[in-house]
Amino acid sequence: EEDGYELWLRYRPVREAGVVTRHARSIVAPANPSPTVRAAVAELRRGVKGMTGREPGAATRPGAGTIVLGTPATLPAALVPAGMAALGPEGYVVHSAAGGITVIAANSDTGLLYGAFAWLRAASTGAALAGLAQRSAPKLQLRVLNHWDNLDRTVERGYAGESIWNWWALPDVRDRRYVDYARANASLGINGTVLNNVNSKPEILTAPWLAKAAALADVLRPYGIRVYLSARFSTPLELKETATADPLAPEVAAWWRAKADEIYRVIPDFGGFLVKANSEGQPGPQDYRRSHADGANMLAAAVAPHGGVVMWRAFVYAAENPVDRAMQAYDEFKPLDGKFAANVLVQVKNGPIDFQPREPFHPLFGAMPATPLMMEFQVTKEYLGYATHLAYLGTMFEETLRADTERSPGGLTVAQVVEGAQGRPGRPTGMAGVANIGSERTWSGSHFDQANWYAYGRLAWDPQASSRAIAREWAAQTFTREPRALDGIVAMMMDSREAVVNYMTPLGLHHIMGTGHHHGPAPWVADLERPDWNPVYYHKAGRDGIGFDRTAAGSNALAQYAPSLARKYADPRTTPEPLLLWFHHLPWDYPMPSGRTLWAELANRYDQGVAQAQALRAQWTALRPYIDARRHEDVATLLDVQVREAQWWRDACLAYFQSVSGRPLPPGVKAPP
Ligand code: GCW
């Protein structure tokens, strides 16, 4: 019975089993294979056996029906593909050579592993194995998961059970599951993982915990995955090993240098630190009137001799900044452009508030040309219905990545910024995804949430990839290759996030979820201690209208964008409708392009969101003949909840906004019960 544990690596029998067998009778691997090459060969054997029932054997010589893996150093010269240098350290070539030979070539063993997964993806999605000509290299260097996993095994904003890291049993017990985690990530090219929550504890950097992290690093290493840790800025002070955490105090810098040396002794390929500083109560350099750059550079100096990096988060907002929380990161970081050490990346959330169902891109993208900016997406769905609601995030990630920052005359997308288009060549690039992984059987808390892990990984490899193509590729491996079913599943996925936007926060509304847990509607909340935690701060609905004025007449957050973009968005008529109330406060009777008033449009959007959720449910029912019973039922159950909660959102928001607008519900929109 299908329970989702195998993720997209199911390798079920395929109808062209004969063709697959013919191309994979045996595998030729380099002599003295490394653990990474052994993992690649094992995966090929497992995959082919699953798809065909026949496990390929080992061969020593290329010939018809062999898959030959190798680097330019190990392959027979005739089989070395042209242009290997351009592939870099992690790229691969998968191609059909003469004589029925399939070559998987790369410059490193990790590249070979990625190539093996690429071949398996081709075979399991039905690609023509006789004419393969794939060549692919990652566009970003650091493709990292951020686990918000606490040391007590709870997961902040995690909806898939306990942390998969069984800290109690580590370092002695190395759960098999860690290997499956590594396989899944390697299949996407994810090459780093931050094991612990950014709201970090000093203990993680003490010897017993480093031993646990080292055990995980040992398991993950063959799969090309490096371990990183979230570091609490005040660690030496809290461990009482220094008298201050001031980054400019020599004893503090020396402590971190020694700590880095200690870490690299047990984890020789340690990736580096992720830091949340001076944000939501976390300590940081500003506690000592030092800047983010002072803090980041001090840590960067400690890991630099070992080749490590510091990923310094830009998610900052303070109660003392009551005007517009969305502006603070830009205000604090933009002046520091060019001031960070070469091995620091500033990690910026996709939007300026906080992982809302829809946000404009963060204004820092394109505004710090002399600093590597790392994208931070949230794969776990804190604000999009947890693991219950079906919301495929590929479309959301793509929307941000394709946005034009207009920071260059010819256009400059967020993806290009993240790829390093603005900076000096050779500086680090990367993307982080806040993981949705836990110890539940499905890993992600639901079958469809696996697609968000998958889409994140594929977009970290190629930020310009198509979310639709990714959805299709995922669904073909995860559910079925039946074209009609695939069309249906992909259509559901491509619609799903817009449905959530419509029933939660249409037309640019944001942050009106329940306080703290962020699940369900609470636009009426107005009495929290910090003004910027109250939903009313964000929607600003009153008798006169609704929306957050971020034009020059309001907070002027628009001035943080490129002038051409700011000009366009200064006028509600040239602001994209999906962002209208993000940038404008407008009267309830404001005429919308549809011919409706703003109030009527809003009510219609909430209605439409519910209709879309119902449509998802109906589409899934129609797919029943194509999907195994257990997973069909699992998904159906969650879709029932989603329909109910969409209705809840609609009713609650319409009732509340109507109480403020004082307007009757537009014709055709049913009154909340
Ligand atoms: O999204 C918000 C969350 C916090 C989180 C914080 C952050 C880890 O509500 O739970 O803390 O952002 O990104 O630091």
Short mmCIF file of C-alpha atoms in Angstrom, two decimals, residues 225-412:
data_model
loop_
_atom_site.label_atom_id
_atom_site.label_comp_id
_atom_site.label_asym_id
_atom_site.label_seq_id
_atom_site.Cartn_x
_atom_site.Cartn_y
_atom_site.Cartn_z
CA ILE A 225 25.35 17.36 1.42
CA ARG A 226 27.22 19.57 3.85
CA VAL A 227 26.03 20.30 7.33
CA TYR A 228 25.61 23.87 8.63
CA LEU A 229 24.51 25.09 12.03
CA SER A 230 22.45 28.05 13.21
CA ALA A 231 24.60 29.97 15.65
CA ARG A 232 23.25 32.11 18.46
CA PHE A 233 25.20 35.32 18.45
CA SER A 234 25.63 35.43 22.22
CA THR A 235 26.84 31.82 22.50
CA PRO A 236 30.24 32.47 24.17
CA LEU A 237 28.69 34.87 26.65
CA GLU A 238 25.84 32.54 27.52
CA LEU A 239 28.20 29.61 27.94
CA LYS A 240 30.10 31.93 30.30
CA GLU A 241 33.30 31.55 28.31
CA THR A 242 33.59 35.26 27.53
CA ALA A 243 32.48 38.38 29.35
CA THR A 244 30.75 39.89 26.33
CA ALA A 245 29.51 38.96 22.87
CA ASP A 246 30.67 42.23 21.32
CA PRO A 247 31.91 41.24 17.87
CA LEU A 248 34.74 43.73 18.03
CA ALA A 249 36.09 42.44 21.35
CA PRO A 250 39.26 40.42 20.65
CA GLU A 251 38.31 37.70 23.17
CA VAL A 252 35.02 37.17 21.32
CA ALA A 253 36.66 36.88 17.91
CA ALA A 254 39.24 34.51 19.40
CA TRP A 255 36.51 32.37 20.96
CA TRP A 256 34.74 31.98 17.61
CA ARG A 257 38.00 31.17 15.85
CA ALA A 258 38.73 28.44 18.35
CA LYS A 259 35.15 27.21 18.10
CA ALA A 260 35.40 27.04 14.32
CA ASP A 261 38.64 25.07 14.62
CA GLU A 262 36.92 22.68 17.03
CA ILE A 263 33.97 22.21 14.66
CA TYR A 264 36.18 21.56 11.66
CA ARG A 265 38.09 18.92 13.60
CA VAL A 266 34.90 16.85 13.87
CA ILE A 267 33.19 18.02 10.66
CA PRO A 268 35.99 18.67 8.16
CA ASP A 269 33.59 19.84 5.45
CA PHE A 270 31.35 21.90 7.76
CA GLY A 271 29.47 24.45 5.63
CA GLY A 272 29.32 27.35 8.05
CA PHE A 273 26.88 29.34 10.17
CA LEU A 274 23.37 30.64 9.63
CA VAL A 275 22.56 33.58 11.89
CA LYS A 276 19.36 35.32 12.94
CA ALA A 277 20.56 38.39 14.80
CA ASN A 278 18.71 41.33 16.27
CA SER A 279 15.44 39.92 15.07
CA GLU A 280 12.45 38.91 17.16
CA GLY A 281 14.43 39.06 20.40
CA GLN A 282 17.51 37.22 19.18
CA PRO A 283 20.82 38.69 20.33
CA GLY A 284 23.10 40.36 17.82
CA PRO A 285 25.81 42.91 17.18
CA GLN A 286 23.40 45.81 17.61
CA ASP A 287 23.25 44.96 21.32
CA TYR A 288 26.77 46.43 21.33
CA ARG A 289 25.99 49.21 18.82
CA ARG A 290 27.80 47.30 16.12
CA SER A 291 26.38 46.71 12.67
CA HIS A 292 25.20 43.52 11.01
CA ALA A 293 28.41 43.67 8.95
CA ASP A 294 30.56 43.82 12.10
CA GLY A 295 28.80 40.73 13.43
CA ALA A 296 28.80 38.77 10.21
CA ASN A 297 32.42 39.56 9.36
CA MET A 298 33.66 38.48 12.77
CA LEU A 299 32.05 35.06 12.31
CA ALA A 300 33.16 34.95 8.68
CA ALA A 301 36.78 35.41 9.75
CA ALA A 302 36.45 32.39 12.05
CA VAL A 303 35.27 30.02 9.30
CA ALA A 304 37.18 31.54 6.35
CA PRO A 305 40.43 29.59 6.94
CA HIS A 306 38.36 26.40 6.61
CA GLY A 307 36.40 27.47 3.55
CA GLY A 308 33.15 28.07 5.42
CA VAL A 309 30.53 30.74 4.86
CA VAL A 310 28.19 32.82 6.99
CA MET A 311 24.58 33.16 5.93
CA TRP A 312 23.37 36.27 7.71
CA ARG A 313 19.62 36.78 7.69
CA ALA A 314 18.03 40.11 6.79
CA PHE A 315 14.71 39.30 8.49
CA VAL A 316 14.61 42.19 10.95
CA TYR A 317 11.83 44.37 12.28
CA ALA A 318 11.48 46.12 15.60
CA ALA A 319 8.65 47.39 17.74
CA GLU A 320 10.38 50.78 17.73
CA ASN A 321 9.61 51.02 14.04
CA PRO A 322 5.84 51.34 14.12
CA VAL A 323 5.33 53.01 10.74
CA ASP A 324 6.01 50.19 8.31
CA ARG A 325 7.64 46.96 9.29
CA ALA A 326 8.17 46.14 5.60
CA MET A 327 10.87 48.82 5.34
CA GLN A 328 13.29 47.92 8.08
CA ALA A 329 15.46 45.30 6.38
CA TYR A 330 16.22 47.64 3.49
CA ASP A 331 16.91 50.54 5.85
CA GLU A 332 19.37 48.48 7.88
CA PHE A 333 21.10 46.51 5.16
CA LYS A 334 21.23 48.72 2.09
CA PRO A 335 23.79 51.08 3.70
CA LEU A 336 25.99 48.04 4.41
CA ASP A 337 26.31 47.05 0.75
CA GLY A 338 29.94 46.24 0.02
CA LYS A 339 30.83 46.05 3.71
CA PHE A 340 30.51 42.30 4.12
CA ALA A 341 33.43 39.87 3.98
CA ALA A 342 33.78 37.75 0.84
CA ASN A 343 32.39 34.62 2.50
CA VAL A 344 29.20 36.24 3.80
CA LEU A 345 25.84 35.91 2.09
CA VAL A 346 22.92 38.04 3.21
CA GLN A 347 19.87 35.80 3.29
CA VAL A 348 16.72 37.68 2.33
CA LYS A 349 13.15 36.37 2.52
CA ASN A 350 11.28 36.46 -0.77
CA GLY A 351 9.10 39.35 0.38
CA PRO A 352 9.44 42.25 2.81
CA ILE A 353 6.96 41.04 5.47
CA ASP A 354 6.94 37.34 6.20
CA PHE A 355 6.13 34.45 3.86
CA GLN A 356 2.61 35.65 3.11
CA PRO A 357 0.47 33.87 0.50
CA ARG A 358 1.44 36.74 -1.79
CA GLU A 359 4.05 39.45 -1.38
CA PRO A 360 5.91 41.63 -3.83
CA PHE A 361 9.58 40.72 -4.11
CA HIS A 362 11.83 42.04 -1.36
CA PRO A 363 13.24 45.48 -2.30
CA LEU A 364 16.75 44.41 -1.28
CA PHE A 365 16.96 42.24 -4.40
CA GLY A 366 18.77 44.38 -6.92
CA ALA A 367 19.58 47.08 -4.38
CA MET A 368 22.79 45.57 -2.95
CA PRO A 369 24.91 44.93 -6.05
CA ALA A 370 28.12 44.51 -4.04
CA THR A 371 26.73 41.84 -1.69
CA PRO A 372 25.77 38.22 -2.45
CA LEU A 373 22.07 37.92 -1.66
CA MET A 374 20.72 34.50 -0.90
CA MET A 375 17.02 33.83 -1.43
CA GLU A 376 15.07 32.45 1.53
CA PHE A 377 11.81 30.70 0.65
CA GLN A 378 9.57 29.00 3.18
CA VAL A 379 8.70 25.51 2.04
CA THR A 380 6.70 24.74 5.18
CA LYS A 381 3.35 26.50 4.86
CA GLU A 382 3.16 28.64 7.98
CA TYR A 383 0.73 31.11 6.45
CA LEU A 384 -0.78 28.95 3.71
CA GLY A 385 -2.80 26.40 5.61
CA TYR A 386 -0.06 24.26 7.17
CA ALA A 387 0.28 20.76 5.74
CA THR A 388 -3.49 20.55 5.39
CA HIS A 389 -4.25 22.86 2.49
CA LEU A 390 -3.12 21.96 -0.99
CA ALA A 391 -0.99 24.88 -2.13
CA TYR A 392 1.71 24.17 -4.66
CA LEU A 393 4.40 26.74 -3.98
CA GLY A 394 6.26 26.29 -7.25
CA THR A 395 4.13 29.03 -8.79
CA MET A 396 4.80 31.35 -5.88
CA PHE A 397 8.57 30.81 -5.96
CA GLU A 398 8.51 31.32 -9.71
CA GLU A 399 6.52 34.55 -9.40
CA THR A 400 9.20 36.02 -7.13
CA LEU A 401 12.14 34.71 -9.14
CA ARG A 402 10.75 36.05 -12.41
CA ALA A 403 9.88 39.48 -11.01
CA ASP A 404 11.82 42.25 -12.70
CA THR A 405 13.60 44.47 -10.20
CA GLU A 406 14.08 47.04 -12.98
CA ARG A 407 17.51 47.76 -11.52
CA SER A 408 19.09 47.45 -14.95
CA PRO A 409 18.03 49.06 -18.24
CA GLY A 410 17.56 45.69 -19.92
CA GLY A 411 15.70 44.28 -16.93
CA LEU A 412 17.09 42.32 -14.02
#
